[in-house]
Coordinates of C-alpha atoms in Angstrom, one line a residue:
X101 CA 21.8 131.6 33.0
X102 CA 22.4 128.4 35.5
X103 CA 22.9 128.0 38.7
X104 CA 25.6 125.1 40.6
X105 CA 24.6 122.4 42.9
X106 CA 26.6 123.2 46.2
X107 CA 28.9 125.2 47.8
X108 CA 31.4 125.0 45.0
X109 CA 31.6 123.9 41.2
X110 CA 32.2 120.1 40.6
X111 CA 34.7 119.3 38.2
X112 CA 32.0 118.6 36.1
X113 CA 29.8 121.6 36.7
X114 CA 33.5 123.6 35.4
X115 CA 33.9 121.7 32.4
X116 CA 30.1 122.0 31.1
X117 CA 30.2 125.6 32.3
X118 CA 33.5 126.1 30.1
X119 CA 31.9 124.8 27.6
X120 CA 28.5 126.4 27.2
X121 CA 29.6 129.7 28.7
X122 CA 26.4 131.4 30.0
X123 CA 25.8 134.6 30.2
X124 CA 25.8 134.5 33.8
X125 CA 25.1 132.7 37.3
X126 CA 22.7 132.6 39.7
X127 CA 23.1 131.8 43.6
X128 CA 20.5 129.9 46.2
X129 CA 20.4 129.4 49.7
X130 CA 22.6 125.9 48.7
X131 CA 25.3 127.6 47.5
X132 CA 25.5 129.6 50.5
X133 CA 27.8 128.5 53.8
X134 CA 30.6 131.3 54.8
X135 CA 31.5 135.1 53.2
X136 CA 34.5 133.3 51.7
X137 CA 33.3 130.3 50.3
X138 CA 30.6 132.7 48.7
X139 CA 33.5 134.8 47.1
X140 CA 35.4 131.8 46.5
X141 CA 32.1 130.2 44.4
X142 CA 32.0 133.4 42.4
X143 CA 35.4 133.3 41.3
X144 CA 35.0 129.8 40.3
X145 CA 32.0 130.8 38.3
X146 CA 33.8 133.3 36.5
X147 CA 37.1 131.2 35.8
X148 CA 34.8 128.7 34.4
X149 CA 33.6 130.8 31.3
X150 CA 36.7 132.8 31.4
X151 CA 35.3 136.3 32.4
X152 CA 33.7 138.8 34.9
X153 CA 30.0 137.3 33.9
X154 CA 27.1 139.1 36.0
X155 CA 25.7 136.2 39.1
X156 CA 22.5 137.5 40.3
X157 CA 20.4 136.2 43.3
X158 CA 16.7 136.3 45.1
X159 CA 17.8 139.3 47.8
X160 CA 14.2 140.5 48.1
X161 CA 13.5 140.6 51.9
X162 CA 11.2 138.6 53.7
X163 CA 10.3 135.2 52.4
X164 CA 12.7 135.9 49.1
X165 CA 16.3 136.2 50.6
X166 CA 18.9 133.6 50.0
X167 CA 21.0 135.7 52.1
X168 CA 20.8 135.2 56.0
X169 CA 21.8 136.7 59.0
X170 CA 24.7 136.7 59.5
X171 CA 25.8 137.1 55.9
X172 CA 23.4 139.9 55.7
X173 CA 20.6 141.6 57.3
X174 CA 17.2 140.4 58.0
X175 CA 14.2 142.0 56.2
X176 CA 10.7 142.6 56.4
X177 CA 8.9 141.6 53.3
X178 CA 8.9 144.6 50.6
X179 CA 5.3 145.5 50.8
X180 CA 5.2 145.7 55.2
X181 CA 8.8 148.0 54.6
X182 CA 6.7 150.7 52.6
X183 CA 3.5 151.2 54.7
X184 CA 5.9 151.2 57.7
X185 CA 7.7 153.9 56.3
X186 CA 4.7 155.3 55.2
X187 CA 5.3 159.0 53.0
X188 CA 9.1 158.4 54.0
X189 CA 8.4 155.1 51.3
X190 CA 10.3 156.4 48.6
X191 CA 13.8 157.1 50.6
X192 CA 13.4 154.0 52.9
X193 CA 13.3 151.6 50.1
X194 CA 16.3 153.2 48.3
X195 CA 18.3 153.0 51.8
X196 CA 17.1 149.5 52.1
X197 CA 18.3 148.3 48.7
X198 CA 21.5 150.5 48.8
X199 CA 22.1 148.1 51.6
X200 CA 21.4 144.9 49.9
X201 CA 23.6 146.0 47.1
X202 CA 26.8 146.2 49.9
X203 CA 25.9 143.3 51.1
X204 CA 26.0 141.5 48.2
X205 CA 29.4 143.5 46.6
X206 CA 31.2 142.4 49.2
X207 CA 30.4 138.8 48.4
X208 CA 31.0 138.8 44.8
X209 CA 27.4 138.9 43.8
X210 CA 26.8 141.8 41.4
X211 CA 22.9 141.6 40.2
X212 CA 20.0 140.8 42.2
X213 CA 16.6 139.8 41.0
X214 CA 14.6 143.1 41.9
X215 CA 12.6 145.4 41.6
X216 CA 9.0 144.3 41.3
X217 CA 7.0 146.6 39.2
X218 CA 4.2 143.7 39.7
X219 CA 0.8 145.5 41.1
X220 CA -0.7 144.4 44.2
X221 CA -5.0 143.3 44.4
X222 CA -7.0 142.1 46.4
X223 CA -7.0 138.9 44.6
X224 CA -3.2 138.7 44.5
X225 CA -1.9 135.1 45.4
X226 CA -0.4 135.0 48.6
X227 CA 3.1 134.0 47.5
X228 CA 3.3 137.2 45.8
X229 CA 1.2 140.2 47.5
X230 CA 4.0 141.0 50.3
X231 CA 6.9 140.7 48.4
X232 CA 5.0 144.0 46.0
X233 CA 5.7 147.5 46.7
X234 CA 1.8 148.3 46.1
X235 CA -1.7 148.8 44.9
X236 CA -1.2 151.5 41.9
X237 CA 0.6 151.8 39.7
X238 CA 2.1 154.9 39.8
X239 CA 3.0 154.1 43.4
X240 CA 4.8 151.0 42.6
X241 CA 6.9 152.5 39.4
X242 CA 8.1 155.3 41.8
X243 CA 9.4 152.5 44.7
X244 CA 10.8 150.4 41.9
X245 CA 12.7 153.1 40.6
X246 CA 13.9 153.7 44.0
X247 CA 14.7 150.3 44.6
X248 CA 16.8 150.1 40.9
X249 CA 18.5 153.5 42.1
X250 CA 19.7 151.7 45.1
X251 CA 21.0 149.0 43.1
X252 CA 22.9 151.0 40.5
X253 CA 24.3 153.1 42.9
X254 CA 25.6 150.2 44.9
X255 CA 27.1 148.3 41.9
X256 CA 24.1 146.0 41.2
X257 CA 22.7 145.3 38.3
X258 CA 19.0 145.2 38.5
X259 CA 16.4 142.7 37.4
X260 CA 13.6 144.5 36.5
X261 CA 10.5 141.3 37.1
X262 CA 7.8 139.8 36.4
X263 CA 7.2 141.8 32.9
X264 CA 4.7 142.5 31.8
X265 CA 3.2 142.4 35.3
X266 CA 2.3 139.2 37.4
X267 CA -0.4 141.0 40.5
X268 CA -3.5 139.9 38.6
X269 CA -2.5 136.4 39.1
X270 CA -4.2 134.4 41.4
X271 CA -2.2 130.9 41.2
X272 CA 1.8 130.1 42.1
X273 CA 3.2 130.0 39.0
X274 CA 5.7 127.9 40.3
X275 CA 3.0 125.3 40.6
X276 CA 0.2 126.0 38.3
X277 CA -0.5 128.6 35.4
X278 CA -2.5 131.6 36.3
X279 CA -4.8 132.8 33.2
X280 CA -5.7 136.9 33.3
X281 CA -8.6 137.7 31.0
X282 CA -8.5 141.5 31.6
X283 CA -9.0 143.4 28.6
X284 CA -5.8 144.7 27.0
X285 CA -6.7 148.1 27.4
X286 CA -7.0 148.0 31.1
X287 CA -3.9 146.4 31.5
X288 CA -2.3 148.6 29.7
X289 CA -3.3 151.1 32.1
X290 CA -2.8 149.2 35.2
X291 CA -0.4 146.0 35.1
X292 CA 1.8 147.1 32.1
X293 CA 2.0 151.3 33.1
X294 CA 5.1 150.6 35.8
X295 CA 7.2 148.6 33.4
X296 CA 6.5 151.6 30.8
X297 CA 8.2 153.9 33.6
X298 CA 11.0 151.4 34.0
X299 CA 11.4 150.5 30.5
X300 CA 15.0 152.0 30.3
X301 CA 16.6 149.6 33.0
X302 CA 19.3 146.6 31.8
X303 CA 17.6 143.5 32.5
X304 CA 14.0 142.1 33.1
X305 CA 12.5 138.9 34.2
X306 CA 9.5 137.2 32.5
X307 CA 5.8 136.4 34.1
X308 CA 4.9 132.5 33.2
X309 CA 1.1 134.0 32.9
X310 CA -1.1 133.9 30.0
X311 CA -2.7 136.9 29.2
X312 CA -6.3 135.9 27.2
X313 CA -6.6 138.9 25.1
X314 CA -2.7 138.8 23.9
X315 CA -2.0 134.9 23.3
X316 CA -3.2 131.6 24.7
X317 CA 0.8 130.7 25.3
X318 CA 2.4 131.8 28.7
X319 CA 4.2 135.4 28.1
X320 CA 7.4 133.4 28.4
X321 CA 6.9 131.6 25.3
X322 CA 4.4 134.3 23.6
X323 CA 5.9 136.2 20.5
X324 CA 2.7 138.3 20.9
X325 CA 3.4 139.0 24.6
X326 CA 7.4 139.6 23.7
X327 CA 6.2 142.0 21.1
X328 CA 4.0 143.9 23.2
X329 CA 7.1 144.0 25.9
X330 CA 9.4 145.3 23.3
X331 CA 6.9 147.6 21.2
X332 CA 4.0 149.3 23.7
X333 CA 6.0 149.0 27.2
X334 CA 8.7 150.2 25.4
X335 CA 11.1 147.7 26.7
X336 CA 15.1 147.1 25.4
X337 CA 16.7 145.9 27.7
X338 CA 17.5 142.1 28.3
X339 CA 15.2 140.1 28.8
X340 CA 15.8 136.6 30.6
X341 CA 12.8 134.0 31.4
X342 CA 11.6 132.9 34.9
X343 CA 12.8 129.7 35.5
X344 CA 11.9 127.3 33.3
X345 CA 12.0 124.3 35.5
X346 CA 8.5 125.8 37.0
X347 CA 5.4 124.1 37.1
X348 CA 3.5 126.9 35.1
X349 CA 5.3 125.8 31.7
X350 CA 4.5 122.3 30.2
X351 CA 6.9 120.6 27.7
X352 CA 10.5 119.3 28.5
X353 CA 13.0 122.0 29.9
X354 CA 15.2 121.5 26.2
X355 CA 11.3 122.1 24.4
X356 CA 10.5 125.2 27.1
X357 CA 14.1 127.0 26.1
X358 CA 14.0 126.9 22.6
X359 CA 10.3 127.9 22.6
X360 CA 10.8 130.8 25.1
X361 CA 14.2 131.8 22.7
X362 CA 11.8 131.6 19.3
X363 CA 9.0 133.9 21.1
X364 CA 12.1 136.4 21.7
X365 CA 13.3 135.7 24.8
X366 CA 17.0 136.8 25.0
X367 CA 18.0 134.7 27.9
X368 CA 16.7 131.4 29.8
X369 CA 16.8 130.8 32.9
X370 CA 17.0 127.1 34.4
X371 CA 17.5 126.3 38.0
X372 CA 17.7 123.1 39.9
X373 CA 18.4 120.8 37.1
X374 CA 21.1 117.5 37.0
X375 CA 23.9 118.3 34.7
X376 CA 22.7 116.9 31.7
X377 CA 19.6 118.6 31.9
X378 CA 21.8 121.9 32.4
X379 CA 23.5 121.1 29.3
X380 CA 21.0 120.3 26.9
X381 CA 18.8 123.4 27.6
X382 CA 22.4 125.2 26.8
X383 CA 22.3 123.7 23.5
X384 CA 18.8 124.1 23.1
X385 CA 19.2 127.6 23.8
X386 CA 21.6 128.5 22.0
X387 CA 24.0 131.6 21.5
X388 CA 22.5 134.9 21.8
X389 CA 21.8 136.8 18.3
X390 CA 24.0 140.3 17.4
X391 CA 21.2 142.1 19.3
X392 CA 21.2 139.5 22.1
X393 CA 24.6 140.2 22.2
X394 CA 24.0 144.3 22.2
X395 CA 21.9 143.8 25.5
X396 CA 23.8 141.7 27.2
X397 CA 26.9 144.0 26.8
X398 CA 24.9 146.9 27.9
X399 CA 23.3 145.3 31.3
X400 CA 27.1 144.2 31.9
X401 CA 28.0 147.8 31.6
X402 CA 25.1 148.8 33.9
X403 CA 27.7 147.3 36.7
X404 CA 29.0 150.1 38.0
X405 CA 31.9 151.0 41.1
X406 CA 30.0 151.2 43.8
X407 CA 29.3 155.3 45.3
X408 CA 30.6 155.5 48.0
X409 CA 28.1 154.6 51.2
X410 CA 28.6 155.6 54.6
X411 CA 26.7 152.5 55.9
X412 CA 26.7 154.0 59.5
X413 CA 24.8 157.3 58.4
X414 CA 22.7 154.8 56.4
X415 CA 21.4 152.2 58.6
X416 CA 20.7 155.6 61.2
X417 CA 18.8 157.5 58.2
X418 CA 16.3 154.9 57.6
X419 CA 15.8 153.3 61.3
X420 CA 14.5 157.1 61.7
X421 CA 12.1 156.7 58.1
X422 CA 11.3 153.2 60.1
X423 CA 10.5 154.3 63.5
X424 CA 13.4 152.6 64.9
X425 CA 12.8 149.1 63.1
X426 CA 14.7 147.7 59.7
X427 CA 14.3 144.5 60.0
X428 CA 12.0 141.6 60.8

């Protein structure tokens, strides 16, 4: 999965993108000017590989939202939304993502990087405590179902992130690479528990974190983590790496893909790369495998029409779950 440069595709960025055909696209706040030059990027994505390929975004709320008002609406982070809502939790995030998912339909953007099944602690790094849903498990699977309900119903195809769970971590993985040392057992219970509950959705995103007691390697590149992903969370959909131009992960981008591919990996993620970068993590990356192939078919049929969404009955349904306030 790549991502373009500006506001449209280069003649280059067409040509390398015809030629590697991704599975899919994703969009920043750089590639993102007007409604139509948003639509009109999409389409060129999907000329470029010559079908209706998923492009996904960061349309969290709060700190993570490429899309700005007045493209969209403003949100509080994810975490603030649920305690303001308070029992009402459940139904106010579902409203709030039902949203999203409009919002980004009507652009041309059909998969957004969400939900976050990641548990919040006291310990949590900053960059990531807000942006969870909250401090059990049981109370995040049951938001981040609601939030993946809101997506499917709107046409969205969720990303299901950071398996197997990134709340214990107390560094930026975009900058550094956080170590957990909790015993398997415990995570199991804890970190790993809302993933279980979610373990039926399309598409997931991978934690750059190295779990101790699984593998010395960062999950992304761990065939012990990948196994435990796909054989105790119970996990089958597609999975698709963090981006591999982080900090966390050390080794060349070309190195990082085909290491990330070999520990089972179906996808790779690179963003913010020059073109030949792009290019040679394509090659290194390779085609997907017949199974590969099976997954990525079934989170493209996870994109469905859109139910139809009274967005005035909506947006007056969950400013009452609020207390009158939506957005920031």
């Amino acid at each position: 999965m790549l991502d373009a440069t500006g506001l449209r595709l280069t003649t280059e960025e067409k040509a390398l993108f015809r030629e590697m055909d991704p599975f899919g696209f994703i969009l920043f706040a750089r590639n993102i000017d007007s409604s139509h030059q948003v639509r009109a990027l999409c389409n060129d994505m999907r000329e470029a590989v010559g079908r209706d390929c998923l492009i996904t975004i960061d349309q969290e709320g709060g700190r993570v939202q490429r899309l700005r008002a007045p493209l969209a609406r403003e949100w509080m982070a994810p975490m603030d939304h649920a305690v303001q809502a308070g029992s009402a939790a459940r139904r106010a995030m579902y409203l709030r993502y039902r949203l999203i998912s409009h919002e980004l339909r009507a652009l041309g953007i059909d998969s957004n990087c969400a939900p976050l099944a990641d548990i919040a602690g006291a310990e949590t790094h900053p960059f990531l405590k807000n942006r969870c849903y909250g401090e059990t498990a049981a109370e995040v699977a049951d938001l981040a179902r609601a939030v993946a309900d809101g997506h499917l119903d709107g046409g969205v195809v969720p990303v299901l992130k950071h398996i197997p769970g990134h709340g214990r971590a107390m560094a930026d993985s975009h900058y550094d690479l956080p170590h957990v040392t909790t015993p398997l057992e415990e995570l199991d219970k804890t970190d790993f528990a809302p993933f279980r509950a979610l373990n039926d959705l399309p598409m997931a995103m991978t934690a750059h974190i190295v779990f101790e007691t699984l593998d010395a390697r960062p999950a992304t590149l761990s065939s012990a983590a990948m196994g435990m992903i796909r054989q105790r969370i119970g996990f089958d959909g597609l999975i698709m790496t963090d981006d591999i131009s982080m900090k966390a992960l050390e080794g060349t981008p070309q190195e990082i893909a085909q290491h990330s591919r070999a520990a089972g990996c179906d996808i790779v993620l690179l963003c913010n790369a020059d073109l030949p970068t792009r290019a040679a993590v394509a090659e290194a990356a390779g085609r997907l495998d017949e199974i590969g192939q099976k997954r990525a078919e079934k989170a493209v049929e996870a994109r469905k029409t859109p139910a139809p969404l009274d967005i005035e009955a909506a947006e007056a349904e969950l400013a009452a779950l609020m207390g009158g306030k939506v957005d920031v």
